[in-house]
Amino acid sequence: MVVSNELRTSELPTEGLELGAFEQAGQEAFARLSRDFNPVHLDAVVARRTLFGQPIVHGMHLVLRALETVSGLLPSVAYARIIARFHRPVFLGERLFLQVRPTENGLDLTYVSDGTQLTTISLVARRPEFGDPDWSMAVDHCRTSPREFSIEEMQGYQGVVGLPQKPAEIRAFFPAASQTYGTNRIANLLGITYAIGMEVPGLHSMFATLTVNLLDGVGSDLQFLAKRVTPKLSHVQLQFQSEALSGSSETFVRPRVGAIDFATCRKAVTDGEFRGRCALIVGGSRGLGLLTANLLGAGGAEVVITYRSGEEEAKAAIAVMRENGVAASAIRLDVASPAEAFAGLGSDGISVTDMFYFATPHIFVRKKRLFEDHLLDGFISNYTTNFLSVVEEAKQLAKGGLAVFYPSSDALNNPLKDLAEYYVAKMAGEAVCEMLNRYDDEVNVTVSRLPRLPTDQTATLMNVATDDPVAVLLDICRTMKSRRPNLPNTP
């Protein structure tokens, strides 16, 4: 494919060079090399609480993988300027292609998956390779966990990153790019991802753009500065400077939805108002499910929460409730196959009066068409088939009938194109609930189209008005009680 260091695009596949997929082991190795251990890249449980819903690939890993690929195609050719734009996140396991297009003085590179453009990188100002001279390494004083502070505190925040003391590992990880650009420049680029992911914005960082000018010098550290902060837009502009590069990046602070603590819930309820109830909260280890569990527990109900993957979160939530005198427990439940979990509850003698169904997949997903079959099937399964299976199992543990809460969304009143499958599935779920209420005497289903509430999935970079989740869910808990006439009339 290379003749006289000129790229023949006619010899490249039309869909781009297939790069395969990034996997967990590669994520962890890159994190060790760069010291960027931000959990959004490594921890599936933490990442599910973000707007991405799952771990994402480091933006700098994409840049360096592209440099490695191009350096393999064009030995001895380097570029003095790198401009990257991270349009959409890259997830683990995605089949990736790198499209390469020569420009007047460089290359335009595009990461593509399933026809969707994810990241674009422009390499500008072609020049001979930089070489790989020896360089002194700084004392390594790096954080082991990401910094977390308010966006207002980020203005003017600055520091110095000691570059990774791993030239041999850098060469092993990116051999062609190290030969072309030198391990010192690669180390500087690794310093940038450390600065963003671990220092500022830190824990809740989101990489948007990068512009870097590569210089002829070498050095042992990288300076960074939060030059401009715009809290209203959750935006932080960073500047970088070292002997080997100068540059800037546009980053954002991912929205955070803090859990409402048990003490707040206790203040909201009337003492003992839910005594005599035993509530099963499906998906109760976080978000609205956990808030519901805390409200019911604070009001005297026995609470059983379920989780699918967040065991530690569930254990922590139960510990807090028990410390506050609540009879609380947690079980692992996969709503697609609930029988085993319910068998365990039955053997424990649990008698359920209420069931709240907060199980949900990630709603905002990347797609190409109005309706994607696999998405529609997944949403339908979760909101109808799996819901019915859980109801049937819960009925076996109920005495005197089962009160069920099914959360829908007032967003159904104004559907968005990108959420077509979600809307169809939720409407199907509402129809299922109507049929249960009409023809199943053992259940009484309350359906509520909830207003916009602050959750992991509704959080945005812009400040958007939301309703008070405590008031909304407490009203639902009280409504559920009124629909069970056989419950004792407690205060």
Coordinates of C-alpha atoms in Angstrom, one line a residue:
M1 CA 0.0 0.0 0.0
V2 CA 3.0 2.4 0.4
V3 CA 5.2 3.5 -2.5
S4 CA 7.8 6.2 -1.9
N5 CA 6.0 7.1 1.3
E6 CA 2.8 8.1 -0.6
L7 CA -0.5 6.6 0.4
R8 CA -2.4 4.9 -2.5
T9 CA -6.1 5.3 -1.4
S10 CA -7.2 3.1 -4.3
E11 CA -5.5 0.2 -2.5
L12 CA -7.4 0.8 0.8
P13 CA -10.8 -0.9 1.4
T14 CA -13.7 1.5 0.6
E15 CA -15.2 1.0 4.1
G16 CA -11.9 1.7 5.7
L17 CA -9.2 -0.3 7.4
E18 CA -10.7 -2.8 9.8
L19 CA -9.3 -2.3 13.3
G20 CA -11.4 -4.8 15.2
A21 CA -12.7 -3.8 18.5
F22 CA -11.4 -2.4 21.8
E23 CA -11.8 -4.9 24.6
Q24 CA -11.6 -4.7 28.4
A25 CA -8.0 -6.0 28.7
G26 CA -6.8 -3.4 26.3
Q27 CA -8.7 -0.7 28.2
E28 CA -6.9 -1.8 31.4
A29 CA -3.5 -1.9 29.8
F30 CA -3.9 1.6 28.3
A31 CA -5.0 2.9 31.7
R32 CA -1.9 1.5 33.3
L33 CA 0.3 3.0 30.6
S34 CA -1.4 6.5 30.8
R35 CA -2.3 6.5 34.5
D36 CA -5.8 7.5 33.4
F37 CA -7.9 5.3 35.7
N38 CA -11.1 7.2 35.3
P39 CA -13.8 4.6 36.0
V40 CA -16.0 5.6 33.0
H41 CA -13.5 3.6 31.0
L42 CA -13.0 0.7 33.3
D43 CA -15.9 0.0 35.6
A44 CA -19.2 -1.2 34.1
V45 CA -21.2 -0.4 37.2
V46 CA -19.9 3.2 37.5
A47 CA -20.3 3.7 33.7
R48 CA -23.9 2.7 33.7
R49 CA -24.6 5.7 35.9
T50 CA -23.4 8.0 33.2
L51 CA -25.2 9.2 30.1
F52 CA -23.2 6.6 28.1
G53 CA -24.6 3.7 30.0
Q54 CA -21.5 1.5 29.6
P55 CA -17.7 1.9 29.6
I56 CA -16.2 4.0 26.8
V57 CA -12.8 4.0 25.1
H58 CA -10.3 6.7 26.1
G59 CA -10.3 9.4 23.5
M60 CA -6.5 9.6 23.5
H61 CA -6.4 5.8 22.9
L62 CA -8.3 6.4 19.7
V63 CA -5.8 9.2 18.7
L64 CA -2.8 7.1 19.4
R65 CA -4.3 4.0 17.7
A66 CA -4.8 6.1 14.6
L67 CA -1.2 7.4 14.7
E68 CA 0.0 3.9 15.1
T69 CA -2.0 2.7 12.1
V70 CA -0.9 5.6 9.9
S71 CA 2.8 5.3 11.0
G72 CA 2.6 1.6 9.9
L73 CA 1.3 2.7 6.5
L74 CA 3.7 5.6 6.0
P75 CA 7.0 4.9 7.7
S76 CA 9.3 7.9 8.2
V77 CA 6.4 10.3 7.7
A78 CA 5.1 12.4 10.6
Y79 CA 2.6 15.3 11.1
A80 CA 3.2 18.3 13.2
R81 CA -0.4 19.0 14.1
I82 CA -3.2 16.8 15.4
I83 CA -6.8 17.9 15.5
A84 CA -9.4 15.4 16.9
R85 CA -13.1 15.7 17.4
F86 CA -14.9 13.1 19.5
H87 CA -18.4 13.1 18.1
R88 CA -19.8 10.0 19.7
P89 CA -18.4 7.6 22.3
V90 CA -16.7 4.4 21.2
F91 CA -17.8 1.3 23.2
L92 CA -16.1 -1.9 24.0
G93 CA -16.7 -4.6 21.5
E94 CA -17.7 -2.3 18.6
R95 CA -16.3 -3.3 15.2
L96 CA -14.3 -0.3 14.1
F97 CA -13.0 0.9 10.7
L98 CA -10.6 3.7 10.1
Q99 CA -11.2 5.6 6.9
V100 CA -8.1 7.4 5.6
R101 CA -8.3 10.3 3.1
P102 CA -5.3 12.3 2.0
T103 CA -5.5 16.1 2.0
E104 CA -3.3 18.8 0.6
N105 CA -0.9 18.6 3.5
G106 CA -1.9 15.7 5.6
L107 CA -4.6 13.1 6.2
D108 CA -8.1 13.0 7.4
L109 CA -9.0 10.0 9.5
T110 CA -12.5 8.8 10.6
Y111 CA -13.4 6.1 13.0
V112 CA -16.6 4.4 11.8
S113 CA -18.8 1.7 13.3
D114 CA -21.8 0.3 11.5
G115 CA -21.8 3.2 9.1
T116 CA -21.8 5.8 12.0
Q117 CA -19.1 8.4 12.3
L118 CA -17.6 8.4 15.8
T119 CA -14.3 10.3 15.8
T120 CA -12.5 12.4 13.2
I121 CA -8.8 13.2 13.3
S122 CA -6.9 15.5 11.0
L123 CA -3.1 15.1 10.7
V124 CA -1.7 18.3 9.3
A125 CA 1.7 19.7 8.3
R126 CA 3.5 16.7 6.9
R127 CA 7.2 16.4 7.9
P128 CA 10.0 13.9 8.4
E129 CA 9.8 11.7 11.4
F130 CA 10.8 13.2 14.7
G131 CA 13.1 10.4 15.8
D132 CA 13.3 9.0 19.4
P133 CA 16.1 10.6 21.4
D134 CA 16.6 9.7 25.0
W135 CA 14.9 11.9 27.6
S136 CA 15.1 12.4 31.3
M137 CA 12.1 11.3 33.3
A138 CA 10.4 13.2 36.1
V139 CA 9.6 11.9 39.6
D140 CA 6.2 10.4 39.2
H141 CA 3.7 12.0 41.5
C142 CA 0.3 11.0 40.1
R143 CA -3.1 10.6 41.5
T144 CA -4.5 7.1 41.9
S145 CA -8.2 8.2 41.8
P146 CA -9.8 11.0 39.8
R147 CA -10.2 14.4 41.3
E148 CA -13.8 15.4 42.0
F149 CA -14.7 19.0 42.5
S150 CA -17.3 21.6 41.4
I151 CA -17.0 23.2 38.0
E152 CA -16.7 26.6 39.6
E153 CA -13.6 25.4 41.4
M154 CA -12.0 24.4 38.1
Q155 CA -11.4 27.9 36.8
G156 CA -7.7 28.6 36.8
Y157 CA -6.8 25.1 38.1
Q158 CA -3.4 24.2 36.9
G159 CA -0.7 21.7 37.6
V160 CA 2.3 19.7 36.2
V161 CA 2.1 16.1 35.1
G162 CA 5.2 14.0 35.4
L163 CA 5.3 12.0 32.2
P164 CA 4.9 8.2 32.3
Q165 CA 8.3 6.6 33.1
K166 CA 7.7 3.8 30.7
P167 CA 9.5 4.3 27.4
A168 CA 9.9 0.6 26.8
E169 CA 6.2 0.0 27.5
I170 CA 5.3 2.9 25.2
R171 CA 7.4 1.3 22.4
A172 CA 5.7 -2.0 23.0
F173 CA 2.2 -0.5 22.9
F174 CA 2.7 1.8 20.0
P175 CA 5.8 0.6 18.1
A176 CA 5.3 2.4 14.8
A177 CA 4.1 5.6 16.3
S178 CA 7.1 5.6 18.8
Q179 CA 9.5 5.2 15.9
T180 CA 7.9 8.1 14.0
Y181 CA 7.1 10.5 16.8
G182 CA 9.4 9.4 19.6
T183 CA 8.4 8.0 22.9
N184 CA 8.6 11.4 24.5
R185 CA 5.8 12.9 22.4
I186 CA 3.7 9.8 22.9
A187 CA 4.3 10.2 26.7
N188 CA 3.2 13.8 26.4
L189 CA -0.1 12.7 24.7
L190 CA -0.6 10.2 27.4
G191 CA 0.0 13.0 29.9
I192 CA -2.9 14.9 28.4
T193 CA -5.4 12.0 28.9
Y194 CA -4.1 11.8 32.5
A195 CA -4.6 15.5 33.1
I196 CA -8.2 15.4 31.7
G197 CA -9.3 12.1 33.2
M198 CA -7.7 12.4 36.6
E199 CA -7.1 16.1 37.3
V200 CA -9.5 18.5 35.5
P201 CA -12.3 18.1 34.8
G202 CA -11.4 14.8 36.5
L203 CA -13.9 12.2 37.6
H204 CA -16.8 13.5 35.5
S205 CA -14.8 14.6 32.4
M206 CA -15.9 14.2 28.9
F207 CA -13.4 14.7 26.1
A208 CA -14.8 16.7 23.1
T209 CA -11.9 18.1 21.0
L210 CA -8.1 18.1 21.0
T211 CA -5.7 20.4 19.1
V212 CA -2.0 19.7 19.5
N213 CA 1.1 21.1 17.8
L214 CA 4.1 18.8 18.1
L215 CA 7.5 20.5 18.8
D216 CA 11.1 19.4 18.3
G217 CA 12.0 19.4 22.0
V218 CA 11.8 16.7 24.6
G219 CA 11.0 17.1 28.3
S220 CA 10.0 15.3 31.5
D221 CA 6.7 17.0 32.4
L222 CA 3.6 18.6 31.0
Q223 CA 1.9 21.7 32.3
F224 CA -1.9 22.1 32.2
L225 CA -4.3 24.9 32.9
A226 CA -8.1 25.2 33.0
K227 CA -8.1 28.4 30.9
R228 CA -11.8 29.0 30.6
V229 CA -14.8 27.5 32.4
T230 CA -18.4 28.1 31.5
P231 CA -20.6 26.5 34.2
K232 CA -23.9 27.1 32.4
L233 CA -22.6 24.9 29.5
S234 CA -20.6 22.5 31.8
H235 CA -17.7 23.5 29.6
V236 CA -14.0 23.5 30.5
Q237 CA -11.2 24.6 28.0
L238 CA -7.8 23.3 28.9
Q239 CA -4.3 24.4 27.7
F240 CA -1.2 22.2 27.6
Q241 CA 2.5 23.1 27.3
S242 CA 5.7 21.2 27.3
E243 CA 9.0 21.0 25.4
A244 CA 7.4 18.5 23.1
L245 CA 4.0 20.0 22.4
S246 CA 1.6 22.8 22.9
G247 CA -2.2 22.5 22.6
S248 CA -5.7 22.8 23.9
S249 CA -8.8 20.7 24.4
E250 CA -12.5 21.4 24.9
T251 CA -14.0 19.2 27.6
F252 CA -17.3 19.0 29.4
V253 CA -18.3 18.0 32.9
R254 CA -20.7 15.1 32.7
P255 CA -24.0 15.7 34.6
R256 CA -24.2 14.2 38.0
V257 CA -27.4 13.0 39.7
G258 CA -26.8 12.5 43.4
A259 CA -28.7 10.0 45.4
I260 CA -31.3 11.4 47.8
D261 CA -30.2 10.2 51.3
F262 CA -32.3 8.3 53.7
A263 CA -32.5 11.2 56.2
T264 CA -34.2 13.3 53.5
C265 CA -36.7 10.5 52.9
R266 CA -37.4 10.1 56.6
K267 CA -38.3 13.8 56.9
A268 CA -40.7 13.5 54.0
V269 CA -42.8 10.7 55.3
T270 CA -45.2 10.4 58.2
D271 CA -43.9 8.0 60.9
G272 CA -45.2 4.5 60.4
E273 CA -47.5 5.4 57.4
F274 CA -46.3 2.4 55.4
R275 CA -46.1 -0.1 58.3
G276 CA -47.6 -3.4 57.4
R277 CA -46.4 -3.4 53.8
C278 CA -43.7 -5.5 52.2
A279 CA -42.5 -3.9 49.0
L280 CA -40.5 -5.6 46.3
I281 CA -38.6 -2.9 44.3
V282 CA -37.3 -4.4 41.1
G283 CA -34.3 -2.3 40.1
G284 CA -34.1 -0.8 43.6
S285 CA -30.3 -0.5 43.9
R286 CA -30.1 2.9 42.4
G287 CA -32.0 5.8 41.0
L288 CA -35.8 6.1 41.3
G289 CA -36.0 2.5 42.6
L290 CA -33.7 3.2 45.5
L291 CA -35.5 6.4 46.3
T292 CA -38.8 4.5 46.4
A293 CA -37.2 1.9 48.7
N294 CA -35.9 4.6 51.1
L295 CA -39.3 6.3 51.2
L296 CA -41.2 3.1 51.9
G297 CA -38.6 2.0 54.5
A298 CA -38.6 5.3 56.2
G299 CA -42.3 5.0 56.5
G300 CA -42.1 1.6 58.2
A301 CA -42.4 -0.8 55.3
E302 CA -40.4 -4.0 54.9
V303 CA -38.3 -3.6 51.7
V304 CA -36.7 -6.0 49.3
I305 CA -34.7 -4.5 46.5
T306 CA -33.3 -6.3 43.5
Y307 CA -30.3 -5.7 41.4
R308 CA -28.8 -7.3 38.3
S309 CA -25.2 -6.2 38.3
G310 CA -24.8 -3.6 41.1
E311 CA -24.3 -5.9 44.0
E312 CA -22.1 -3.5 46.0
E313 CA -24.5 -0.6 45.5
A314 CA -27.4 -2.8 46.7
K315 CA -25.4 -4.0 49.8
A316 CA -24.5 -0.4 50.6
A317 CA -28.2 0.7 50.3
I318 CA -29.4 -2.1 52.5
A319 CA -26.8 -1.3 55.1
V320 CA -28.0 2.3 55.4
M321 CA -31.6 1.2 55.7
R322 CA -30.8 -1.4 58.4
E323 CA -28.8 1.2 60.3
N324 CA -32.0 3.2 60.4
G325 CA -34.2 0.4 61.7
V326 CA -35.7 -0.8 58.3
A327 CA -36.3 -4.5 57.7
A328 CA -34.4 -4.6 54.3
S329 CA -32.8 -7.1 52.1
A330 CA -31.5 -7.4 48.6
I331 CA -31.5 -10.2 46.0
R332 CA -30.0 -10.6 42.5
L333 CA -32.7 -10.7 39.9
D334 CA -32.5 -11.0 36.1
V335 CA -36.0 -10.0 35.0
A336 CA -35.6 -12.2 31.9
S337 CA -35.4 -15.3 34.1
P338 CA -36.9 -14.5 37.6
A339 CA -38.0 -17.9 38.8
E340 CA -34.8 -18.8 40.8
A341 CA -34.7 -15.5 42.6
F342 CA -38.3 -15.7 43.6
A343 CA -37.9 -19.3 44.8
G344 CA -35.3 -18.0 47.2
L345 CA -37.7 -15.3 48.5
G346 CA -40.4 -17.9 48.9
S347 CA -38.2 -20.1 51.0
D348 CA -37.4 -17.1 53.2
G349 CA -41.1 -16.7 54.0
I350 CA -41.4 -13.3 52.4
S351 CA -45.0 -12.2 51.9
V352 CA -45.1 -9.3 49.3
T353 CA -47.9 -6.7 49.3
D354 CA -46.5 -4.3 46.7
M355 CA -44.2 -4.6 43.6
F356 CA -42.5 -1.6 41.9
Y357 CA -41.0 -2.3 38.5
F358 CA -38.1 0.0 37.8
A359 CA -36.1 -2.4 35.6
T360 CA -35.0 -0.6 32.4
P361 CA -32.2 -1.0 29.8
H362 CA -30.2 2.1 28.7
I363 CA -32.7 4.2 26.7
F364 CA -30.5 6.6 24.7
V365 CA -28.6 4.4 22.2
R366 CA -26.9 4.9 18.9
K367 CA -28.9 3.8 15.8
K368 CA -29.3 4.3 12.1
R369 CA -33.0 3.8 11.3
L370 CA -36.3 5.0 12.8
F371 CA -36.8 1.4 14.1
E372 CA -34.0 -1.0 14.9
D373 CA -35.4 -4.5 15.3
H374 CA -33.0 -5.5 18.1
L375 CA -33.7 -2.4 20.1
L376 CA -37.5 -2.8 19.7
D377 CA -37.2 -6.5 20.7
G378 CA -35.2 -5.5 23.8
F379 CA -37.5 -2.8 25.0
I380 CA -40.6 -4.9 24.3
S381 CA -39.1 -7.8 26.3
N382 CA -38.2 -5.6 29.3
Y383 CA -41.4 -3.6 29.5
T384 CA -43.9 -6.3 28.6
T385 CA -42.7 -9.9 28.6
N386 CA -40.3 -9.7 31.4
F387 CA -42.6 -7.5 33.4
L388 CA -45.4 -10.1 33.1
S389 CA -43.0 -12.8 34.2
V390 CA -42.1 -10.9 37.3
V391 CA -45.7 -10.1 38.1
E392 CA -46.6 -13.8 37.9
E393 CA -43.7 -14.7 40.2
A394 CA -44.6 -11.9 42.7
K395 CA -48.2 -13.0 42.8
Q396 CA -47.1 -16.3 44.3
L397 CA -45.6 -14.4 47.3
A398 CA -48.6 -12.1 47.8
K399 CA -51.5 -12.7 50.2
G400 CA -54.7 -10.9 49.5
G401 CA -53.6 -9.6 46.1
L402 CA -50.7 -7.7 44.8
A403 CA -50.4 -4.0 44.2
V404 CA -48.1 -3.2 41.2
F405 CA -46.6 0.1 40.1
Y406 CA -45.6 0.4 36.5
P407 CA -43.7 3.6 35.7
S408 CA -44.3 5.1 32.2
S409 CA -43.2 8.5 31.0
D410 CA -45.0 11.7 30.0
A411 CA -42.5 11.9 27.2
L412 CA -44.9 9.6 25.4
N413 CA -47.1 12.7 24.9
N414 CA -44.4 14.2 22.7
P415 CA -42.3 11.4 21.2
L416 CA -38.8 11.9 19.8
K417 CA -37.6 10.2 16.7
D418 CA -34.5 8.8 18.4
L419 CA -36.6 7.0 21.0
A420 CA -39.1 5.4 18.8
E421 CA -38.6 1.9 20.1
Y422 CA -38.8 3.0 23.7
Y423 CA -42.1 4.8 23.1
V424 CA -43.7 1.8 21.3
A425 CA -42.6 -0.6 24.1
K426 CA -43.8 1.7 26.9
M427 CA -47.2 2.1 25.2
A428 CA -47.3 -1.7 24.8
G429 CA -46.5 -2.0 28.5
E430 CA -49.4 0.4 29.4
A431 CA -51.7 -1.8 27.3
V432 CA -50.5 -4.9 29.2
C433 CA -51.3 -3.2 32.5
E434 CA -54.8 -2.3 31.4
M435 CA -55.4 -5.9 30.5
L436 CA -54.2 -7.0 33.9
N437 CA -56.4 -4.6 35.7
R438 CA -59.4 -5.7 33.6
Y439 CA -58.9 -9.5 33.7
D440 CA -56.6 -10.5 36.5
D441 CA -58.3 -10.2 39.9
E442 CA -55.1 -10.9 41.8
V443 CA -53.3 -7.7 40.8
N444 CA -54.1 -4.0 40.9
V445 CA -51.7 -2.1 38.6
T446 CA -51.0 1.6 39.0
V447 CA -49.6 3.2 35.9
S448 CA -48.2 6.7 36.0
R449 CA -46.6 8.7 33.2
L450 CA -43.9 10.3 35.3
P451 CA -42.8 13.8 34.6
R452 CA -39.1 14.5 33.9
L453 CA -37.2 13.5 37.0
P454 CA -33.4 13.7 37.7
T455 CA -32.0 10.3 36.8
D456 CA -28.8 9.0 35.2
Q457 CA -30.6 8.7 31.9
T458 CA -32.3 12.1 31.8
A459 CA -29.3 14.1 32.9
T460 CA -28.0 16.6 30.3
L461 CA -25.1 19.0 30.0
M462 CA -27.5 21.9 30.0
N463 CA -29.6 22.7 33.1
V464 CA -33.1 21.4 32.4
A465 CA -36.0 21.8 34.8
T466 CA -37.1 18.6 36.6
D467 CA -39.8 17.8 39.1
D468 CA -39.1 16.9 42.7
P469 CA -38.6 13.1 42.7
V470 CA -39.4 12.8 46.4
A471 CA -42.8 14.5 46.0
V472 CA -43.7 12.5 42.9
L473 CA -42.7 9.1 44.3
L474 CA -44.1 9.6 47.7
D475 CA -47.5 10.5 46.2
I476 CA -47.3 7.2 44.2
C477 CA -46.4 5.2 47.3
R478 CA -49.4 6.6 49.1
T479 CA -51.7 5.9 46.1
M480 CA -50.5 2.3 46.1
K481 CA -51.5 1.9 49.7
S482 CA -55.0 3.3 49.0
R483 CA -55.4 0.6 46.4
R484 CA -55.0 -2.2 48.8
P485 CA -58.1 -2.2 51.0
N486 CA -56.9 -5.3 52.9
L487 CA -53.9 -3.5 54.4
P488 CA -54.2 -2.5 58.0
N489 CA -55.2 1.1 58.6
T490 CA -52.0 2.4 60.0
P491 CA -51.1 6.1 60.7

